[in-house]
């Protein structure tokens, strides 16, 4: 009963003292119980626990002192998937949108089995081949047909977002398609590191070893994440030897060539070179176009070649961003009920296609305008009032007003100590001139375009 | 003259979709609503824009909507939480090396396990100064610029804010504020809050002379 009183007091105190957002985020999800004279505070995750311990524990203890004769000992526990409060939080209704329909899958990991699964949508069929990856593709298909025999390990390296994961998973999926009883494990390196840590924490190294040593195919993505993690490297070294010795296939991906991997033991790096090391290069234009056409086909629509060329020409760095750009075009046209065309793609991507830093300063504006009108900046900032100087000055002031957050007195000040009313006059004048004089309007647009990319 | 001591009671104000002035961000708002409703194709949305454009406001509004519908949702700044139904990570450029790896892992887990991940920063993904594998992932989902408001839209936002604080913003006050103060929205809202407090303390109606005093005081403080 005392526990209930204590917690009710806590809730009431926090509800008064904290903004609703914080109260709902940190305090509402907590559960309190008593066990053998101890107060057990249960949080839904370790992050909440840390915040509660850092920020709210003094007040919780203060409330406990008021209710209990002696300050009880506090125990903290983390229980994932704690039931969420059923009462509506004491806050504004925000049901202006449909009830969210979003869930994360429970992630109770009690065993090393059961995850490290393949993504079945990443297959050879939907992998686009070009000059940049044809050798890697050929090697991958060979490994998929003869796992553990042809190239072991298969080491695929290349920059981020070029399709290494897709290729590795396609091998795994093909092996499974050929022989559904094969034990295939795909895992990101960071997850493997987490597994080693968990094996330590739960004292389950035997189970860990049994699982990894019993696989037929082990795929580890982004092996560079092992850098500096000695215990992980040691465990992986044993697993690697066991698997390769018994002709089980190991496939590794990395962002760099094995010899350039830093923070990895030499014995591991040398073993990575036992099989075949193959690179994936950034895709050339035609390949990027082909990727876009394929992605569109997978989403059940036909993308016009011209649109694909437009996107591919402007997004050249990696496949992820290429895919992101296509999604943005799709979302834009859907929202504005327009068809996908070069024009709509241009509009959709104008924000993300800018190539320069958007932080625009008054100095930058003054320099750009002065260069454009071929006048000196000192003249622009002077008190001279000849027309060849006043127009550019007024345009620069109007651009500064539109493109920066400076106050009008600050803008005036940066133009040689002019008054804010001069800036207001300049802005009004430019607005007026742009409607009357198409040359001024075009100058303004050009300068705006130059400044904003 | 003795000034009135004020109780620390100000009307509730926290970021919601209701008090966000959409401006040119209609499409972005629709994308956020779809992601929260589970009807959008993409569950990872990256928002970028200048300081004061409203990125944090939108992230917190999304988290509020999810929490009010009894979902586990969290807004984080400077740290990276565990996967939940909705995770909003503000200011990605401020994350240190370890936190960037944590966000990379969170991204992978949420892509695999479900949930909505919202991340924001000042730069678009192409120019983000974060680790490359994280940078490209943030550019993989939907990317939107949060467009700051023009003066007219700022006027609407300020008038609404004044209303929540219980006073009406006159046209003269608004014009003076937009001409003489810093014009990013957080600075303008802060001046408005200071004006409200100052007027209550002195028992004077918010006016241009009072606003001048507030602006003068803020200049002296800086």
XYZ file of C-alpha atoms in Angstrom:
675
model
C 0.000 0.000 0.000
C 2.884 2.284 0.917
C 4.472 1.532 -2.439
C 1.321 2.618 -4.239
C 1.140 5.837 -2.224
C 4.806 6.501 -2.893
C 4.443 5.980 -6.632
C 1.224 7.984 -6.876
C 3.021 10.859 -5.154
C 5.946 10.520 -7.556
C 3.662 10.558 -10.583
C 1.775 13.533 -9.302
C 4.983 15.452 -8.536
C 6.537 14.736 -11.934
C 3.339 15.463 -13.781
C 3.334 18.921 -12.244
C 7.000 19.662 -12.689
C 7.759 18.226 -16.106
C 6.520 19.191 -19.547
C 3.968 16.593 -20.718
C 6.309 15.293 -23.412
C 8.976 14.441 -20.852
C 6.492 13.040 -18.377
C 5.099 10.697 -21.021
C 8.554 9.737 -22.304
C 10.363 9.046 -19.072
C 8.028 8.676 -16.121
C 4.836 7.075 -17.444
C 6.546 3.915 -18.713
C 8.137 3.130 -15.320
C 6.823 0.344 -13.108
C 7.449 0.100 -9.378
C 7.217 -2.915 -7.124
C 8.655 -4.014 -3.802
C 10.660 -7.096 -3.073
C 12.127 -7.931 0.316
C 12.222 -4.342 1.465
C 13.743 -3.161 -1.818
C 12.008 -0.927 -4.293
C 12.287 -2.242 -7.820
C 12.063 0.306 -10.601
C 11.493 -1.306 -13.980
C 12.119 0.563 -17.211
C 11.315 -0.490 -20.787
C 14.875 -0.048 -22.026
C 18.361 0.800 -20.867
C 18.181 4.253 -22.393
C 15.191 5.208 -20.243
C 16.944 3.702 -17.247
C 19.972 5.929 -17.768
C 17.857 9.055 -18.141
C 15.837 8.213 -15.025
C 18.962 7.544 -12.983
C 20.664 10.700 -14.183
C 17.805 13.135 -13.980
C 14.912 11.920 -11.880
C 16.351 9.723 -9.161
C 16.864 12.532 -6.590
C 13.169 13.453 -6.752
C 12.136 9.769 -6.622
C 14.287 9.327 -3.509
C 12.891 12.513 -1.995
C 9.353 11.167 -2.441
C 10.401 7.812 -0.971
C 11.769 9.536 2.146
C 8.387 11.200 2.688
C 6.500 7.884 2.626
C 8.864 5.279 4.054
C 10.426 5.565 7.474
C 13.814 4.605 6.083
C 15.018 5.254 2.569
C 14.653 1.876 0.840
C 17.316 0.370 -1.392
C 16.521 0.839 -5.087
C 16.973 -1.915 -7.652
C 16.759 -1.152 -11.344
C 15.582 -3.548 -14.003
C 15.089 -3.366 -17.723
C 12.186 -5.336 -19.149
C 11.626 -4.854 -22.838
C 8.060 -4.738 -24.107
C 6.702 -3.495 -20.796
C 2.943 -3.061 -21.099
C 2.240 0.489 -22.157
C -0.075 2.559 -19.922
C -3.673 2.056 -20.901
C -5.006 5.379 -19.730
C -4.769 8.240 -22.137
C -1.945 10.527 -21.098
C -2.936 13.829 -19.609
C -2.072 15.787 -22.671
C -3.552 17.379 -25.696
C -5.377 15.100 -28.079
C -3.198 14.604 -31.091
C -5.369 12.214 -33.005
C -5.511 14.524 -35.946
C -4.088 11.733 -38.018
C -4.989 8.125 -38.375
C -4.099 5.939 -35.439
C -0.500 4.903 -35.927
C -0.109 1.393 -37.133
C 3.514 0.848 -36.415
C 5.070 -1.894 -34.414
C 8.542 -3.120 -33.832
C 8.866 -6.866 -33.738
C 9.666 -8.225 -30.285
C 13.398 -8.649 -30.098
C 13.822 -11.067 -27.245
C 17.106 -12.748 -28.037
C 17.531 -15.738 -25.822
C 19.499 -17.820 -28.268
C 22.121 -17.303 -30.933
C 19.822 -19.143 -33.319
C 16.783 -17.659 -34.949
C 18.226 -14.478 -36.335
C 20.930 -13.662 -38.814
C 18.326 -14.406 -41.443
C 18.580 -13.526 -45.086
C 16.515 -10.884 -46.779
C 14.790 -12.995 -49.405
C 14.159 -10.055 -51.702
C 17.882 -9.669 -52.427
C 18.483 -12.163 -55.210
C 20.627 -12.507 -58.342
C 17.509 -11.867 -60.441
C 17.097 -8.303 -59.256
C 20.812 -7.508 -59.132
C 21.738 -5.120 -61.943
C 24.983 -6.048 -63.643
C 27.342 -3.560 -65.246
C 31.037 -3.042 -65.823
C 31.443 -2.021 -62.187
C 30.351 -5.345 -60.759
C 30.375 -8.010 -63.496
C 33.437 -9.818 -62.132
C 32.047 -9.815 -58.611
C 28.742 -11.098 -59.967
C 30.433 -13.934 -61.876
C 32.389 -14.993 -58.786
C 29.269 -14.776 -56.626
C 27.208 -17.021 -58.913
C 30.038 -19.556 -58.981
C 30.230 -19.609 -55.176
C 26.459 -19.996 -54.998
C 26.623 -23.072 -57.264
C 29.614 -24.659 -55.529
C 29.679 -23.398 -51.935
C 32.811 -24.215 -49.963
C 34.591 -25.433 -53.047
C 35.346 -22.689 -55.540
C 36.442 -19.587 -53.622
C 36.647 -19.739 -49.872
C 36.420 -17.162 -48.395
C 34.862 -14.878 -50.943
C 35.855 -11.372 -49.952
C 33.842 -8.577 -51.599
C 34.989 -5.020 -51.057
C 33.931 -1.608 -52.317
C 32.581 1.746 -51.191
C 29.364 2.090 -49.241
C 26.054 1.690 -51.006
C 27.375 -0.103 -54.078
C 25.586 -3.427 -53.652
C 27.949 -5.592 -51.583
C 25.189 -6.620 -49.195
C 22.840 -7.388 -52.066
C 25.415 -9.631 -53.723
C 26.327 -11.438 -50.493
C 22.681 -12.051 -49.632
C 21.932 -13.162 -53.189
C 24.583 -15.885 -52.784
C 22.944 -17.025 -49.560
C 19.484 -17.034 -51.122
C 20.686 -18.969 -54.170
C 22.400 -21.597 -51.987
C 19.172 -21.975 -50.008
C 17.158 -22.228 -53.211
C 19.478 -25.004 -54.440
C 19.423 -26.807 -51.120
C 16.817 -25.680 -48.569
C 18.441 -27.704 -45.772
C 21.626 -25.653 -45.832
C 22.281 -23.697 -42.635
C 22.928 -20.170 -43.835
C 23.587 -17.248 -41.510
C 23.821 -13.656 -42.722
C 24.947 -11.189 -40.150
C 26.151 -7.635 -40.017
C 29.569 -7.469 -38.296
C 28.254 -5.107 -35.658
C 25.642 -7.756 -34.721
C 28.329 -10.409 -34.493
C 30.253 -8.159 -32.083
C 27.069 -7.756 -30.029
C 26.742 -11.567 -29.979
C 30.239 -11.962 -28.592
C 29.437 -9.407 -25.885
C 26.210 -11.239 -25.067
C 28.009 -14.558 -24.889
C 30.341 -12.940 -22.356
C 27.519 -11.436 -20.318
C 25.446 -14.615 -20.216
C 28.382 -16.968 -19.986
C 27.228 -18.788 -23.095
C 30.410 -19.084 -25.107
C 29.891 -22.787 -25.669
C 26.480 -22.192 -27.172
C 27.903 -19.338 -29.238
C 30.681 -21.560 -30.620
C 28.361 -24.482 -31.278
C 26.072 -22.268 -33.287
C 28.642 -20.527 -35.437
C 30.814 -23.600 -35.954
C 27.827 -25.635 -37.114
C 26.884 -23.390 -40.040
C 27.172 -24.358 -43.696
C 27.420 -20.801 -44.931
C 28.431 -17.753 -42.902
C 28.060 -14.286 -44.399
C 29.480 -11.359 -42.449
C 28.808 -7.887 -43.756
C 31.128 -4.915 -43.142
C 33.945 -6.854 -41.515
C 35.783 -3.555 -40.875
C 33.565 -3.240 -37.777
C 35.769 -5.875 -36.117
C 38.607 -3.342 -35.927
C 40.038 -3.015 -32.442
C 37.751 -5.695 -30.977
C 40.229 -8.357 -29.892
C 37.825 -10.892 -28.388
C 35.515 -10.714 -31.386
C 38.450 -11.239 -33.727
C 39.645 -14.218 -31.684
C 36.240 -15.890 -31.742
C 35.834 -15.167 -35.421
C 39.305 -16.572 -36.112
C 38.256 -19.935 -34.589
C 34.916 -19.948 -36.376
C 36.592 -19.039 -39.667
C 39.195 -21.836 -39.366
C 36.605 -24.429 -38.398
C 34.303 -23.532 -41.274
C 36.946 -23.194 -43.997
C 38.719 -26.373 -42.874
C 35.484 -28.314 -43.205
C 34.719 -26.755 -46.632
C 31.894 -24.593 -45.388
C 31.527 -21.333 -47.251
C 32.526 -18.000 -45.686
C 31.587 -14.753 -47.432
C 32.823 -11.428 -46.166
C 32.258 -7.854 -47.261
C 34.229 -4.763 -46.382
C 34.569 -1.144 -47.393
C 38.302 -1.576 -48.084
C 40.781 -4.001 -49.590
C 41.804 -6.610 -46.918
C 45.413 -5.414 -46.697
C 44.196 -1.880 -45.948
C 41.971 -2.939 -43.074
C 43.309 -1.331 -39.929
C 42.840 -2.637 -36.405
C 42.526 -6.251 -37.543
C 45.004 -8.976 -36.591
C 47.439 -9.975 -39.326
C 46.508 -13.639 -39.048
C 42.907 -12.754 -39.906
C 43.805 -10.409 -42.740
C 46.109 -12.991 -44.330
C 43.336 -15.595 -44.154
C 40.938 -13.249 -45.915
C 43.246 -13.524 -48.919
C 43.070 -17.344 -49.072
C 40.099 -17.392 -51.365
C 39.061 -14.744 -53.866
C 39.092 -11.013 -53.219
C 36.941 -9.042 -55.587
C 35.891 -5.426 -55.778
C 32.697 -3.598 -56.680
C 33.269 -0.214 -58.268
C 30.864 2.735 -58.295
C 28.259 2.242 -61.027
C 28.666 4.065 -64.318
C 25.805 6.149 -65.730
C 24.189 3.411 -67.833
C 24.238 1.033 -64.895
C 22.643 3.635 -62.625
C 19.915 4.095 -65.228
C 19.383 0.329 -65.368
C 19.156 0.191 -61.575
C 16.492 2.905 -61.544
C 14.471 1.167 -64.263
C 14.627 -2.094 -62.331
C 13.647 -0.441 -59.029
C 10.663 1.169 -60.759
C 9.657 -2.175 -62.266
C 9.813 -3.753 -58.808
C 7.418 -1.035 -57.625
C 5.101 -1.911 -60.522
C 5.497 1.118 -62.731
C 7.428 1.972 -65.863
C 9.970 4.743 -65.541
C 10.667 6.799 -68.616
C 14.301 6.520 -69.798
C 14.718 10.301 -69.839
C 13.688 10.527 -66.183
C 16.024 7.687 -65.239
C 18.878 9.429 -67.060
C 18.085 12.715 -65.327
C 18.163 11.163 -61.845
C 21.195 8.982 -62.613
C 23.118 11.948 -63.970
C 22.581 13.975 -60.815
C 22.967 11.249 -58.212
C 26.181 9.482 -59.002
C 27.723 8.624 -55.657
C 26.070 5.372 -54.622
C 23.046 3.160 -55.141
C 21.379 3.952 -51.818
C 21.140 7.641 -52.586
C 20.020 6.816 -56.106
C 17.195 4.750 -54.660
C 16.411 7.537 -52.163
C 16.143 10.030 -55.027
C 13.714 7.786 -56.904
C 11.570 7.393 -53.784
C 11.469 11.163 -53.411
C 10.299 11.578 -57.013
C 7.612 8.939 -56.442
C 6.427 10.624 -53.231
C 6.436 14.081 -54.850
C 4.400 13.068 -57.883
C 1.968 11.086 -55.776
C 1.409 13.982 -53.393
C 0.992 16.560 -56.159
C -0.975 14.138 -58.380
C 1.427 14.570 -61.255
C 2.966 12.090 -63.633
C 6.626 11.210 -63.309
C 8.476 13.308 -65.881
C 11.813 15.086 -66.141
C 10.122 18.302 -65.010
C 8.499 16.757 -61.967
C 11.750 14.938 -61.111
C 13.614 18.252 -61.318
C 11.156 19.847 -58.962
C 11.120 16.935 -56.563
C 14.883 16.797 -56.307
C 15.712 20.480 -56.332
C 16.284 20.509 -52.589
C 18.594 17.541 -52.469
C 20.458 18.295 -55.657
C 22.053 21.423 -54.368
C 25.756 20.957 -54.333
C 26.839 23.746 -52.091
C 26.470 24.630 -48.512
C 23.204 26.417 -47.882
C 24.536 28.652 -45.125
C 24.363 31.911 -47.043
C 26.042 34.939 -45.529
C 25.631 38.633 -46.322
C 29.302 38.702 -47.386
C 28.614 35.960 -49.899
C 25.550 37.790 -51.220
C 27.470 41.060 -51.563
C 30.337 39.349 -53.388
C 28.036 37.453 -55.748
C 25.979 40.552 -56.583
C 29.086 42.730 -57.001
C 30.646 40.146 -59.365
C 27.399 39.866 -61.319
C 27.147 43.637 -61.914
C 30.908 44.046 -62.169
C 31.147 46.637 -59.434
C 33.467 46.792 -56.440
C 32.198 45.674 -53.041
C 33.583 48.866 -51.456
C 31.417 50.888 -53.819
C 28.386 48.790 -52.950
C 28.979 49.523 -49.280
C 29.721 53.209 -49.848
C 27.298 56.133 -49.658
C 27.484 56.799 -53.391
C 24.022 56.977 -54.932
C 24.624 56.600 -58.642
C 22.148 54.268 -60.292
C 24.775 51.699 -61.346
C 25.493 51.215 -57.613
C 22.080 51.709 -56.010
C 20.332 48.955 -58.008
C 22.858 46.227 -57.149
C 22.917 47.438 -53.547
C 19.127 47.265 -53.320
C 19.070 43.827 -54.919
C 21.740 42.575 -52.518
C 19.733 43.919 -49.566
C 16.564 42.230 -50.810
C 18.429 38.942 -51.261
C 19.898 39.256 -47.761
C 16.401 39.713 -46.416
C 15.125 36.682 -48.283
C 18.048 34.343 -47.715
C 19.295 35.124 -44.205
C 17.720 35.393 -40.772
C 19.398 38.698 -39.952
C 17.279 41.540 -38.654
C 16.819 44.536 -40.926
C 19.051 46.789 -38.766
C 21.750 44.072 -38.959
C 21.408 43.923 -42.757
C 21.586 47.727 -42.967
C 24.647 47.704 -40.753
C 26.473 45.224 -42.940
C 25.942 47.510 -45.938
C 28.201 50.251 -44.618
C 26.069 51.296 -41.648
C 22.800 51.992 -43.437
C 19.560 52.461 -41.501
C 16.901 49.708 -41.364
C 14.485 51.996 -43.197
C 16.914 51.981 -46.147
C 16.659 48.191 -46.211
C 12.850 48.337 -46.139
C 12.883 50.866 -48.967
C 15.320 48.699 -50.956
C 13.137 45.594 -50.555
C 10.001 47.489 -51.609
C 11.811 48.993 -54.569
C 13.096 45.613 -55.757
C 9.626 44.053 -55.474
C 8.246 46.948 -57.527
C 11.013 46.812 -60.142
C 10.694 43.063 -60.602
C 7.071 43.435 -61.679
C 7.871 46.330 -64.029
C 11.236 45.381 -65.477
C 11.818 41.867 -66.749
C 15.606 42.394 -66.842
C 15.714 43.170 -63.122
C 13.435 40.235 -62.445
C 15.689 37.928 -64.425
C 18.817 39.318 -62.685
C 17.232 38.663 -59.315
C 16.295 35.107 -60.266
C 19.786 34.406 -61.616
C 21.422 35.695 -58.469
C 19.009 33.762 -56.273
C 19.773 30.628 -58.266
C 23.540 31.195 -58.034
C 23.379 31.696 -54.281
C 21.133 28.754 -53.520
C 22.656 26.317 -55.984
C 8.700 50.882 -8.928
C 8.328 47.447 -7.428
C 7.773 44.841 -10.066
C 5.227 42.078 -9.734
C 6.701 38.714 -8.678
C 5.489 36.114 -11.126
C 4.453 32.598 -10.371
C 6.099 30.240 -12.781
C 2.851 29.426 -14.514
C 2.800 29.749 -18.252
C 0.160 28.217 -20.464
C 1.085 24.774 -21.790
C 2.963 24.920 -25.024
C 4.733 22.053 -26.608
C 5.396 21.155 -30.194
C 2.490 19.525 -32.009
C 1.330 19.328 -35.599
C -1.417 21.784 -34.642
C 0.935 24.563 -33.740
C 3.325 23.972 -36.650
C 2.816 26.476 -39.447
C 3.168 24.326 -42.539
C 4.431 26.958 -44.962
C 6.015 25.134 -47.896
C 6.213 21.863 -45.974
C 2.865 20.323 -46.957
C 4.380 17.337 -48.689
C 6.717 16.646 -45.787
C 3.816 16.746 -43.316
C 1.882 14.299 -45.466
C 4.890 11.971 -45.574
C 5.244 12.097 -41.781
C 1.557 11.392 -41.278
C 1.732 8.458 -43.666
C 4.788 7.034 -41.948
C 3.090 7.314 -38.536
C -0.109 5.804 -39.854
C 1.841 2.928 -41.357
C 0.511 3.721 -44.825
C 3.712 5.157 -46.287
C 6.213 3.039 -48.159
C 9.125 4.432 -46.210
C 9.708 4.202 -42.534
C 12.971 6.138 -42.414
C 12.683 9.838 -43.086
C 15.559 12.269 -42.935
C 14.778 15.955 -42.439
C 17.263 18.713 -42.997
C 17.187 22.468 -42.855
C 18.603 25.556 -41.251
C 18.549 26.091 -37.509
C 15.129 27.366 -36.549
C 13.330 25.899 -39.535
C 11.244 23.572 -37.341
C 13.002 20.189 -37.497
C 12.956 19.531 -33.742
C 9.364 20.731 -33.571
C 8.305 18.143 -36.159
C 10.250 15.291 -34.554
C 8.680 16.016 -31.177
C 5.230 16.346 -32.721
C 5.613 12.896 -34.306
C 6.678 11.386 -30.999
C 3.703 12.996 -29.240
C 1.271 11.585 -31.792
C 2.672 8.092 -31.372
C 2.710 8.317 -27.581
C -0.847 9.577 -27.463
C -1.813 6.508 -29.456
C -0.059 4.388 -26.808
C 2.974 3.451 -28.831
C 6.462 3.332 -27.463
C 8.076 6.401 -28.938
C 11.058 8.467 -28.035
C 12.700 11.752 -28.982
C 16.451 11.820 -28.446
C 19.056 14.529 -28.812
C 22.757 13.726 -28.487
C 22.163 10.056 -27.717
C 20.755 7.090 -29.599
C 18.005 5.045 -27.968
C 16.964 1.420 -28.463
C 14.479 0.512 -31.214
C 10.868 1.488 -30.495
C 7.758 2.012 -32.581
C 8.879 5.568 -33.296
C 12.384 6.844 -32.715
C 13.277 10.459 -33.477
C 16.953 11.400 -33.382
C 17.635 15.125 -33.511
C 20.782 16.880 -34.680
C 22.671 13.954 -36.192
C 25.760 16.112 -36.791
C 26.242 16.394 -33.032
C 26.548 12.639 -32.484
C 30.031 11.478 -31.528
C 31.748 8.504 -33.175
C 30.216 5.892 -30.843
C 26.738 7.379 -31.136
C 27.039 7.329 -34.926
C 27.774 3.611 -34.816
C 24.801 3.203 -32.476
C 22.582 5.055 -34.966
C 23.928 2.926 -37.803
C 23.006 -0.205 -35.816
C 19.614 1.263 -34.885
C 18.932 2.006 -38.551
C 19.735 -1.570 -39.546
C 17.638 -3.041 -36.744
C 14.626 -0.858 -37.415
C 14.826 -1.533 -41.129
C 14.816 -5.216 -40.316
C 12.409 -5.208 -37.370
C 9.953 -2.392 -38.134
C 9.109 0.974 -36.620
C 9.525 4.516 -37.844
C 12.916 6.192 -37.673
C 13.113 9.960 -38.038
C 16.473 11.679 -38.112
C 17.346 15.299 -38.711
C 20.376 17.444 -39.341
C 21.337 20.790 -40.808
C 22.754 19.436 -44.068
C 21.282 17.173 -46.748
C 22.695 13.617 -46.736
C 25.199 14.429 -49.500
C 26.933 16.976 -47.277
C 26.517 15.369 -43.887
C 29.753 15.053 -41.942
C 29.018 11.657 -40.426
C 30.446 8.194 -41.130
C 29.918 7.174 -44.720
C 27.863 4.028 -44.077
C 25.455 6.035 -41.925
C 25.374 8.977 -44.335
C 24.341 6.817 -47.289
C 21.694 5.043 -45.245
C 20.127 8.353 -44.252
C 19.912 9.170 -47.949
C 18.305 5.812 -48.697
C 14.842 6.609 -47.373
C 12.783 9.717 -47.954
C 14.697 12.968 -47.616
C 12.959 16.298 -47.088
C 14.175 19.786 -46.570
C 12.263 21.611 -43.835
C 11.682 25.008 -45.386
C 11.786 27.933 -42.999
C 8.848 30.312 -42.990
C 8.578 33.549 -44.943
C 7.628 36.725 -43.086
C 3.909 36.259 -43.612
C 4.016 32.698 -42.289
C 6.197 33.774 -39.386
C 3.520 36.360 -38.613
C 0.911 33.584 -38.460
C 3.097 31.474 -36.184
C 3.783 34.408 -33.868
C 0.114 35.393 -33.678
C -0.827 31.836 -32.765
C 1.889 31.694 -30.147
C 0.726 34.992 -28.655
C -2.812 33.604 -28.490
C -1.669 30.555 -26.528
C -0.050 32.945 -24.074
C -3.274 34.904 -23.751
C -2.608 38.104 -25.646
C -3.218 39.444 -29.117
C -0.321 40.463 -31.284
C -1.139 43.752 -32.972
C -0.081 44.475 -36.545
C 2.316 47.215 -35.350
C 3.959 44.892 -32.845
C 4.352 42.175 -35.428
C 5.885 44.517 -37.995
C 8.260 45.967 -35.442
C 9.317 42.494 -34.345
C 9.966 41.356 -37.901
C 11.918 44.507 -38.726
C 14.063 44.826 -35.646
C 14.603 41.388 -34.156
C 16.493 38.376 -35.468
C 14.080 36.759 -37.886
C 14.553 33.046 -37.237
C 11.467 31.624 -35.578
C 13.005 30.434 -32.266
C 14.488 33.910 -31.673
C 11.182 35.580 -32.521
C 9.244 33.248 -30.224
C 11.748 33.851 -27.437
C 11.287 37.632 -27.790
C 7.526 37.156 -27.695
C 7.803 35.104 -24.501
C 10.037 37.749 -22.954
C 7.566 40.464 -23.978
C 4.721 38.553 -22.341
C 6.650 38.074 -19.098
C 7.763 41.690 -19.083
C 4.244 43.000 -19.656
C 2.829 40.852 -16.848
C 5.538 41.971 -14.497
C 4.926 45.656 -15.206
C 1.125 45.413 -15.577
C 1.402 46.958 -19.041
C -0.234 45.818 -22.249
C 2.218 44.462 -24.837
C 3.089 47.426 -27.045
C 5.858 48.675 -29.309
C 7.555 50.729 -26.538
C 7.477 47.692 -24.270
C 8.898 45.545 -27.047
C 11.696 48.069 -27.536
C 12.571 47.696 -23.849
C 12.659 43.906 -24.185
C 14.847 44.059 -27.294
C 17.126 46.578 -25.593
C 17.456 44.295 -22.552
C 18.244 41.289 -24.720
C 20.955 43.312 -26.487
C 22.458 44.274 -23.121
C 22.497 40.639 -22.053
C 24.338 39.472 -25.159
